[in-house]
């Protein structure tokens, strides 16, 4: 096995020979080291700070060189060490790919093995209904806007003309984020109870005319039952321009409902109240199941109530610096699960949220 010799002769020719011997030994040992363990041993033998062979070169060649030869010997030792280190690094890389190659050489892909069957997902019926609704309004020139599910009191209520402590707030059973008491009321956080705050956010960011729909998840402090869920989805709509009339509202919603439920359905508009619209209406469609004669889904009335809507209250324009003297608009909001239940004949809203594959697979 190679050992670093003591030098007697420090002439360039003698140094060259000694260096060549050392490199030859290093190469031979690198080639012979096979396997991680042998390689670590090889590396240590040559590179160890303490008493590795390259460290010995310092001791045996450089330190013992006579004064006049020191400079020359130092330069040679340095370049020898650099070369040796490069060889070790290269050998290391080679050993790593060699090990991988050896491993791969022992492995075979068995193309006869059966594959893994992964069940294909399908769109959830609620999102399908939402997509359908969105496409109806996109065809009428609406764009889609979104807003946060955790909202401030200001956007969910105040700017929609629900004054602080106004009883209309009680109609929306609100889930409040706790620990907000130190903040001003308008900044306190809550889970949005409707998608209407996106109306405000949109008008803050866009100059009129505006035509947007705002799909999204909303939350209410409602006990779950066959028709209520504390989490559900709404689709909001907002249209603002000059000369928008109640006729535009009626025509738009009538067209949308016919697109969803067939051209035979009729719409009916009855007075209602929302703080952010004046006048406000509840919109019903003639029952698509019985054609208006009366059946179980429409509770024998011939009509099914589906939307809230109205003409944007001028106070709301005031909150977003829209000129209420020049502009008018309408807005509407609907519960998406409600529509999905009608479309897919589902009689319990909870089915949408259980995640039961037997229910969901029916929509594949
Ligand atoms: N935000 C109302 C709710 O959740 C629904 C609604 C009614 C939205 C009238 C509107 C509207 O945009 O004009 O009960």
Tab-separated table of C-alpha atoms and ligand atoms in Angstrom:
chain	number	residue	atom	x	y	z
A	1	UNK	CA	0.000	0.000	0.000
A	2	UNK	CA	1.306	3.475	-0.859
A	3	UNK	CA	2.981	5.538	1.842
A	4	UNK	CA	4.321	9.068	1.495
A	5	UNK	CA	8.104	8.731	1.269
A	6	UNK	CA	10.599	10.967	3.074
A	7	UNK	CA	12.468	13.019	0.523
A	8	UNK	CA	16.241	13.334	0.425
A	9	UNK	CA	16.411	14.974	-2.954
A	10	UNK	CA	14.417	18.176	-3.422
A	11	UNK	CA	15.367	18.771	-7.056
A	12	UNK	CA	12.520	19.484	-9.484
A	13	UNK	CA	13.046	16.160	-11.205
A	14	UNK	CA	12.854	14.227	-7.938
A	15	UNK	CA	9.748	16.168	-6.887
A	16	UNK	CA	8.078	15.376	-10.222
A	17	UNK	CA	8.704	11.693	-9.737
A	18	UNK	CA	7.407	11.731	-6.175
A	19	UNK	CA	4.277	13.640	-7.247
A	20	UNK	CA	3.603	11.263	-10.155
A	21	UNK	CA	3.941	8.252	-7.830
A	22	UNK	CA	1.492	9.770	-5.387
A	23	UNK	CA	-1.121	10.573	-8.073
A	24	UNK	CA	-0.785	7.152	-9.626
A	25	UNK	CA	-1.362	5.533	-6.230
A	26	UNK	CA	-4.370	7.770	-5.583
A	27	UNK	CA	-5.943	6.897	-8.962
A	28	UNK	CA	-5.405	3.217	-8.439
A	29	UNK	CA	-6.981	3.299	-4.999
A	30	UNK	CA	-9.917	5.389	-6.218
A	31	UNK	CA	-10.591	2.861	-8.964
A	32	UNK	CA	-10.367	-0.008	-6.502
A	33	UNK	CA	-12.714	1.485	-3.912
A	34	UNK	CA	-16.133	-0.007	-4.612
A	35	UNK	CA	-19.138	0.528	-2.416
A	36	UNK	CA	-19.944	3.400	-0.101
A	37	UNK	CA	-17.963	2.045	2.804
A	38	UNK	CA	-14.773	1.395	0.851
A	39	UNK	CA	-15.058	4.786	-0.733
A	40	UNK	CA	-15.420	6.551	2.606
A	41	UNK	CA	-12.333	4.732	3.802
A	42	UNK	CA	-10.407	5.754	0.682
A	43	UNK	CA	-11.458	9.350	1.072
A	44	UNK	CA	-10.467	9.422	4.684
A	45	UNK	CA	-7.081	7.846	4.027
A	46	UNK	CA	-6.203	10.587	1.558
A	47	UNK	CA	-8.073	13.647	2.713
A	48	UNK	CA	-8.266	13.461	6.519
A	49	UNK	CA	-6.989	16.688	8.079
A	50	UNK	CA	-5.246	14.750	10.750
A	51	UNK	CA	-2.670	12.448	9.250
A	52	UNK	CA	-4.342	11.941	5.876
A	53	UNK	CA	-1.798	11.261	3.120
A	54	UNK	CA	-2.083	14.790	1.724
A	55	UNK	CA	-1.445	16.212	5.175
A	56	UNK	CA	1.601	13.991	5.435
A	57	UNK	CA	2.902	15.529	2.208
A	58	UNK	CA	2.987	18.851	4.039
A	59	UNK	CA	4.956	17.385	6.907
A	60	UNK	CA	7.324	15.143	4.977
A	61	UNK	CA	8.012	17.215	1.903
A	62	UNK	CA	7.373	20.832	2.642
A	63	UNK	CA	8.430	21.245	6.238
A	64	UNK	CA	11.595	19.219	5.773
A	65	UNK	CA	12.669	20.993	2.586
A	66	UNK	CA	15.883	22.987	2.957
A	67	UNK	CA	15.438	26.757	3.107
A	68	UNK	CA	16.380	27.670	-0.484
A	69	UNK	CA	14.083	24.947	-1.953
A	70	UNK	CA	11.006	25.819	0.233
A	71	UNK	CA	9.449	28.190	-2.262
A	72	UNK	CA	9.672	25.802	-5.191
A	73	UNK	CA	8.563	22.818	-3.079
A	74	UNK	CA	5.636	24.821	-1.647
A	75	UNK	CA	4.288	25.648	-5.108
A	76	UNK	CA	4.571	22.060	-6.262
A	77	UNK	CA	2.976	20.662	-3.126
A	78	UNK	CA	0.079	23.089	-3.500
A	79	UNK	CA	-0.684	22.200	-7.084
A	80	UNK	CA	-0.259	18.529	-6.284
A	81	UNK	CA	-2.808	18.804	-3.483
A	82	UNK	CA	-5.256	20.623	-5.757
A	83	UNK	CA	-4.937	17.951	-8.376
A	84	UNK	CA	-5.354	15.211	-5.781
A	85	UNK	CA	-8.489	16.840	-4.358
A	86	UNK	CA	-9.990	17.192	-7.825
A	87	UNK	CA	-9.332	13.505	-8.442
A	88	UNK	CA	-11.037	12.524	-5.196
A	89	UNK	CA	-14.076	14.701	-6.009
A	90	UNK	CA	-14.330	13.235	-9.495
A	91	UNK	CA	-13.979	9.727	-8.130
A	92	UNK	CA	-16.718	10.473	-5.630
A	93	UNK	CA	-19.138	11.609	-8.361
A	94	UNK	CA	-18.237	8.597	-10.427
A	95	UNK	CA	-18.851	6.291	-7.467
A	96	UNK	CA	-22.306	7.816	-6.899
A	97	UNK	CA	-23.461	7.345	-10.498
A	98	UNK	CA	-21.833	3.949	-10.498
A	99	UNK	CA	-23.871	2.910	-7.481
A	100	UNK	CA	-27.080	4.184	-9.110
A	101	UNK	CA	-26.268	2.359	-12.338
A	102	UNK	CA	-25.609	-0.827	-10.430
A	103	UNK	CA	-28.910	-0.458	-8.607
A	104	UNK	CA	-30.827	0.201	-11.820
A	105	UNK	CA	-29.131	-2.695	-13.537
A	106	UNK	CA	-30.750	-4.968	-10.965
A	107	UNK	CA	-34.235	-3.518	-11.482
A	108	UNK	CA	-36.732	-4.193	-14.227
A	109	UNK	CA	-40.019	-2.486	-15.060
A	110	UNK	CA	-42.680	-5.150	-15.172
A	111	UNK	CA	-44.976	-3.853	-17.884
A	112	UNK	CA	-47.330	-6.772	-17.371
A	113	UNK	CA	-48.386	-5.586	-13.884
A	114	UNK	CA	-51.958	-4.224	-13.801
A	115	UNK	CA	-52.159	-0.430	-13.330
A	116	UNK	CA	-53.693	1.386	-10.413
A	117	UNK	CA	-57.270	2.418	-11.161
A	118	UNK	CA	-57.884	5.887	-9.779
A	119	UNK	CA	-61.535	6.900	-9.621
A	120	UNK	CA	-62.258	9.960	-11.747
A	121	UNK	CA	-63.644	12.871	-9.785
A	122	UNK	CA	-66.711	14.765	-10.963
A	123	UNK	CA	-67.811	18.293	-10.331
A	124	UNK	CA	-69.881	18.681	-7.160
A	125	UNK	CA	-73.566	19.327	-7.967
A	126	UNK	CA	-73.501	22.678	-6.155
A	127	UNK	CA	-70.528	23.872	-8.182
A	128	UNK	CA	-72.117	22.539	-11.346
A	129	UNK	CA	-75.209	24.609	-10.697
A	130	UNK	CA	-73.038	27.607	-9.885
A	131	UNK	CA	-71.094	27.151	-13.140
A	132	UNK	CA	-74.311	26.940	-15.105
A	133	UNK	CA	-75.611	30.130	-13.506
A	134	UNK	CA	-72.321	31.889	-14.156
A	135	UNK	CA	-72.394	30.925	-17.805
A	136	UNK	CA	-75.950	32.261	-18.181
A	137	UNK	CA	-74.859	35.673	-16.894
A	138	UNK	CA	-71.502	35.693	-18.673
A	139	UNK	CA	-73.427	35.301	-21.939
A	140	UNK	CA	-75.338	38.465	-20.995
A	141	UNK	CA	-72.055	40.363	-20.608
A	142	UNK	CA	-71.471	40.012	-16.879
A	143	UNK	CA	-68.009	39.428	-15.439
A	144	UNK	CA	-67.202	37.490	-12.303
A	145	UNK	CA	-66.001	39.239	-9.128
A	146	UNK	CA	-64.911	37.670	-5.868
A	147	UNK	CA	-64.394	38.847	-2.308
A	148	UNK	CA	-63.204	37.469	1.041
A	149	UNK	CA	-65.256	35.073	3.153
A	150	UNK	CA	-64.016	36.731	6.330
A	151	UNK	CA	-65.453	40.220	5.976
A	152	UNK	CA	-65.591	43.400	7.982
A	153	UNK	CA	-68.768	44.740	9.502
A	154	UNK	CA	-68.415	47.670	7.108
A	155	UNK	CA	-68.671	45.655	3.889
A	156	UNK	CA	-71.133	43.052	5.130
A	157	UNK	CA	-73.505	45.563	6.717
A	158	UNK	CA	-72.736	49.253	7.024
A	159	UNK	CA	-71.981	50.110	3.398
A	160	UNK	CA	-75.019	48.048	2.395
A	161	UNK	CA	-77.115	50.522	4.344
A	162	UNK	CA	-77.581	48.407	7.471
A	163	UNK	CA	-76.855	51.101	10.086
A	164	UNK	CA	-75.158	49.953	13.333
A	165	UNK	CA	-77.735	48.335	15.632
A	166	UNK	CA	-80.421	48.400	12.935
A	167	UNK	CA	-82.882	45.522	13.403
A	168	UNK	CA	-82.412	44.424	9.763
A	169	UNK	CA	-79.076	42.976	10.880
A	170	UNK	CA	-80.977	40.427	12.971
A	171	UNK	CA	-82.334	38.816	9.802
A	172	UNK	CA	-78.819	37.601	9.021
A	173	UNK	CA	-77.780	35.256	11.822
A	174	UNK	CA	-74.171	36.281	11.856
A	175	UNK	CA	-71.106	34.348	12.975
A	176	UNK	CA	-68.700	36.910	14.427
A	177	UNK	CA	-64.966	36.438	14.809
A	178	UNK	CA	-64.188	36.619	18.524
A	179	UNK	CA	-61.802	39.041	20.225
A	180	UNK	CA	-62.642	42.017	17.972
A	181	UNK	CA	-64.035	44.283	20.697
A	182	UNK	CA	-61.005	46.579	20.698
A	183	UNK	CA	-61.634	47.524	17.068
A	184	UNK	CA	-64.048	50.136	15.789
A	185	UNK	CA	-67.298	48.412	14.874
A	186	UNK	CA	-66.823	48.902	11.141
A	187	UNK	CA	-63.494	47.020	11.243
A	188	UNK	CA	-64.694	44.024	13.238
A	189	UNK	CA	-64.459	40.719	11.394
A	190	UNK	CA	-67.265	38.274	10.724
A	191	UNK	CA	-68.023	35.468	8.309
A	192	UNK	CA	-69.899	37.075	5.457
A	193	UNK	CA	-73.589	36.305	5.649
A	194	UNK	CA	-74.178	37.038	1.979
A	195	UNK	CA	-72.248	37.833	-1.210
A	196	UNK	CA	-73.597	41.396	-1.262
A	197	UNK	CA	-70.373	42.896	0.229
A	198	UNK	CA	-68.725	42.081	-3.103
A	199	UNK	CA	-71.067	44.685	-4.654
A	200	UNK	CA	-69.392	47.338	-2.510
A	201	UNK	CA	-65.866	46.065	-3.143
A	202	UNK	CA	-66.576	46.030	-6.882
A	203	UNK	CA	-67.947	49.563	-7.015
A	204	UNK	CA	-64.994	50.826	-4.953
A	205	UNK	CA	-62.668	49.439	-7.616
A	206	UNK	CA	-64.547	49.973	-10.870
A	207	UNK	CA	-65.998	53.032	-12.502
A	208	UNK	CA	-69.531	52.618	-13.852
A	209	UNK	CA	-70.943	51.006	-15.924
A	210	UNK	CA	-70.734	47.803	-13.900
A	211	UNK	CA	-72.111	44.361	-14.673
A	212	UNK	CA	-70.808	41.714	-12.297
A	213	UNK	CA	-71.860	38.512	-10.686
A	214	UNK	CA	-70.300	37.417	-7.414
A	215	UNK	CA	-70.405	33.703	-6.673
A	216	UNK	CA	-69.216	32.411	-3.339
A	217	UNK	CA	-69.523	30.749	0.009
A	218	UNK	CA	-71.449	32.410	2.830
A	219	UNK	CA	-72.030	31.528	6.474
A	220	UNK	CA	-74.936	31.863	8.880
A	221	UNK	CA	-75.496	30.834	12.437
A	222	UNK	CA	-78.271	28.445	11.401
A	223	UNK	CA	-78.862	24.981	12.814
A	224	UNK	CA	-78.547	22.434	10.005
A	225	UNK	CA	-81.802	20.850	8.812
A	226	UNK	CA	-83.226	19.713	5.490
A	227	UNK	CA	-83.347	23.263	4.108
A	228	UNK	CA	-80.686	25.105	6.153
A	229	UNK	CA	-76.934	24.805	6.322
A	230	UNK	CA	-74.534	27.071	8.236
A	231	UNK	CA	-72.379	27.112	5.096
A	232	UNK	CA	-73.928	27.588	1.704
A	233	UNK	CA	-73.389	29.418	-1.579
A	234	UNK	CA	-74.913	32.454	-3.168
A	235	UNK	CA	-74.756	34.133	-6.518
A	236	UNK	CA	-74.986	37.890	-6.368
A	237	UNK	CA	-75.559	40.151	-9.337
A	238	UNK	CA	-75.061	43.876	-9.804
A	239	UNK	CA	-75.781	46.047	-12.821
A	240	UNK	CA	-75.181	49.804	-12.677
A	241	UNK	CA	-75.360	52.246	-15.564
A	242	UNK	CA	-77.316	55.272	-16.661
A	243	UNK	CA	-81.026	54.599	-17.199
A	244	UNK	CA	-81.201	51.132	-15.651
A	245	UNK	CA	-84.817	50.463	-14.791
A	246	UNK	CA	-86.887	47.919	-12.941
A	247	UNK	CA	-87.829	46.621	-16.403
A	248	UNK	CA	-84.174	45.692	-16.958
A	249	UNK	CA	-84.159	43.803	-13.655
A	250	UNK	CA	-87.284	41.875	-14.620
A	251	UNK	CA	-86.061	41.060	-18.117
A	252	UNK	CA	-82.637	39.932	-16.899
A	253	UNK	CA	-83.933	37.639	-14.167
A	254	UNK	CA	-86.733	36.290	-16.342
A	255	UNK	CA	-84.211	35.377	-19.019
A	256	UNK	CA	-81.852	33.819	-16.452
A	257	UNK	CA	-84.586	31.651	-14.926
A	258	UNK	CA	-85.799	30.514	-18.358
A	259	UNK	CA	-82.204	29.596	-19.232
A	260	UNK	CA	-81.896	27.530	-16.079
A	261	UNK	CA	-85.331	25.881	-15.925
A	262	UNK	CA	-86.699	25.993	-19.456
A	263	UNK	CA	-88.532	28.614	-21.477
A	264	UNK	CA	-91.916	27.608	-20.039
A	265	UNK	CA	-91.201	28.999	-16.555
A	266	UNK	CA	-92.679	32.323	-15.591
A	267	UNK	CA	-91.318	34.782	-13.038
A	268	UNK	CA	-93.256	36.724	-10.457
A	269	UNK	CA	-92.113	39.751	-8.480
A	270	UNK	CA	-93.558	40.638	-5.086
A	271	UNK	CA	-92.661	43.564	-2.812
A	272	UNK	CA	-90.142	42.867	-0.076
A	273	UNK	CA	-87.489	44.650	1.950
A	274	UNK	CA	-83.700	44.726	1.836
A	275	UNK	CA	-81.765	47.692	3.262
A	276	UNK	CA	-79.582	47.987	0.138
A	277	UNK	CA	-82.356	48.042	-2.468
A	278	UNK	CA	-85.370	50.290	-2.927
A	279	UNK	CA	-87.787	49.053	-4.062
A	280	UNK	CA	-86.995	45.463	-3.106
A	281	UNK	CA	-88.619	42.301	-4.393
A	282	UNK	CA	-88.828	38.557	-3.815
A	283	UNK	CA	-88.700	36.706	-7.095
A	284	UNK	CA	-90.485	33.401	-7.603
A	285	UNK	CA	-90.637	31.130	-10.616
A	286	UNK	CA	-93.598	29.069	-11.668
A	287	UNK	CA	-93.037	25.538	-10.455
A	288	UNK	CA	-90.990	23.721	-13.124
A	289	UNK	CA	-92.184	20.348	-11.772
A	290	UNK	CA	-95.937	20.803	-12.123
A	291	UNK	CA	-96.063	23.793	-14.452
A	292	UNK	CA	-97.901	25.806	-11.806
A	293	UNK	CA	-100.741	23.393	-11.018
A	294	UNK	CA	-99.455	22.667	-7.519
A	295	UNK	CA	-97.351	19.761	-6.290
A	296	UNK	CA	-95.190	18.742	-3.341
A	297	UNK	CA	-92.027	20.726	-4.211
A	298	UNK	CA	-94.016	23.959	-4.617
A	299	UNK	CA	-96.181	23.140	-1.577
A	300	UNK	CA	-99.245	23.171	-3.830
A	301	UNK	CA	-98.773	26.902	-4.513
A	302	UNK	CA	-97.543	26.628	-8.091
A	303	UNK	CA	-94.642	29.003	-7.309
A	304	UNK	CA	-91.153	28.623	-5.858
A	305	UNK	CA	-89.374	31.575	-4.310
A	306	UNK	CA	-85.769	31.772	-5.520
A	307	UNK	CA	-84.292	35.256	-5.368
A	308	UNK	CA	-84.068	38.535	-3.558
A	309	UNK	CA	-83.598	41.577	-5.755
A	310	UNK	CA	-84.226	45.268	-6.145
A	311	UNK	CA	-83.055	48.640	-7.392
A	312	UNK	CA	-79.795	49.725	-5.736
A	313	UNK	CA	-80.595	52.130	-2.897
A	314	UNK	CA	-79.090	55.618	-3.524
A	315	UNK	CA	-77.555	55.442	-0.021
A	316	UNK	CA	-75.408	52.536	-1.210
A	317	UNK	CA	-74.104	54.640	-4.119
A	318	UNK	CA	-73.207	57.254	-1.498
A	319	UNK	CA	-70.855	54.788	0.249
A	320	UNK	CA	-68.867	54.151	-2.932
A	321	UNK	CA	-68.883	57.665	-4.369
A	322	UNK	CA	-71.138	56.836	-7.286
A	323	UNK	CA	-73.331	59.714	-8.422
A	324	UNK	CA	-76.852	58.635	-7.449
A	325	UNK	CA	-78.325	61.467	-9.535
A	326	UNK	CA	-76.821	60.112	-12.772
A	327	UNK	CA	-76.763	56.400	-12.119
A	328	UNK	CA	-79.231	53.677	-11.335
A	329	UNK	CA	-78.899	49.938	-11.009
A	330	UNK	CA	-80.350	46.684	-9.897
A	331	UNK	CA	-79.007	43.873	-7.768
A	332	UNK	CA	-80.064	40.348	-6.985
A	333	UNK	CA	-78.981	37.439	-4.860
A	334	UNK	CA	-79.872	33.772	-4.821
A	335	UNK	CA	-79.009	30.647	-2.894
A	336	UNK	CA	-77.187	28.163	-5.076
A	337	UNK	CA	-78.022	25.012	-3.057
A	338	UNK	CA	-81.686	25.860	-3.426
A	339	UNK	CA	-81.344	25.835	-7.212
A	340	UNK	CA	-79.190	22.705	-7.134
A	341	UNK	CA	-81.834	20.933	-5.035
A	342	UNK	CA	-84.432	21.743	-7.666
A	343	UNK	CA	-82.215	20.874	-10.598
A	344	UNK	CA	-81.101	17.507	-9.214
A	345	UNK	CA	-84.214	16.681	-7.228
A	346	UNK	CA	-82.421	16.587	-3.878
A	347	UNK	CA	-84.702	16.971	-0.860
A	348	UNK	CA	-82.101	17.419	1.898
A	349	UNK	CA	-79.526	20.223	1.625
A	350	UNK	CA	-77.245	18.333	4.037
A	351	UNK	CA	-76.560	15.756	1.320
A	352	UNK	CA	-74.371	18.318	-0.420
A	353	UNK	CA	-72.028	18.523	2.565
A	354	UNK	CA	-71.773	14.984	3.939
A	355	UNK	CA	-69.213	13.935	1.327
A	356	UNK	CA	-70.974	10.593	0.995
A	357	UNK	CA	-69.660	8.914	-2.157
A	358	UNK	CA	-72.936	7.049	-2.710
A	359	UNK	CA	-74.682	10.413	-3.094
A	360	UNK	CA	-71.957	12.132	-5.089
A	361	UNK	CA	-71.424	9.224	-7.493
A	362	UNK	CA	-74.902	9.773	-8.851
A	363	UNK	CA	-73.610	12.921	-10.536
A	364	UNK	CA	-70.820	11.106	-12.394
B	1	LIG	N1	-78.149	39.519	0.307
B	1	LIG	C1	-79.517	39.043	0.408
B	1	LIG	C2	-79.587	37.867	1.366
B	1	LIG	O1	-78.605	37.169	1.512
B	1	LIG	C3	-80.008	38.624	-0.947
B	1	LIG	C4	-80.181	39.769	-1.832
B	1	LIG	C5	-81.386	40.454	-1.892
B	1	LIG	C6	-79.148	40.232	-2.639
B	1	LIG	C7	-81.565	41.546	-2.694
B	1	LIG	C8	-79.319	41.321	-3.451
B	1	LIG	C9	-80.552	41.971	-3.478
B	1	LIG	O2	-78.352	41.791	-4.229
B	1	LIG	O3	-80.726	43.052	-4.299
B	1	LIG	O4	-80.584	37.648	1.958
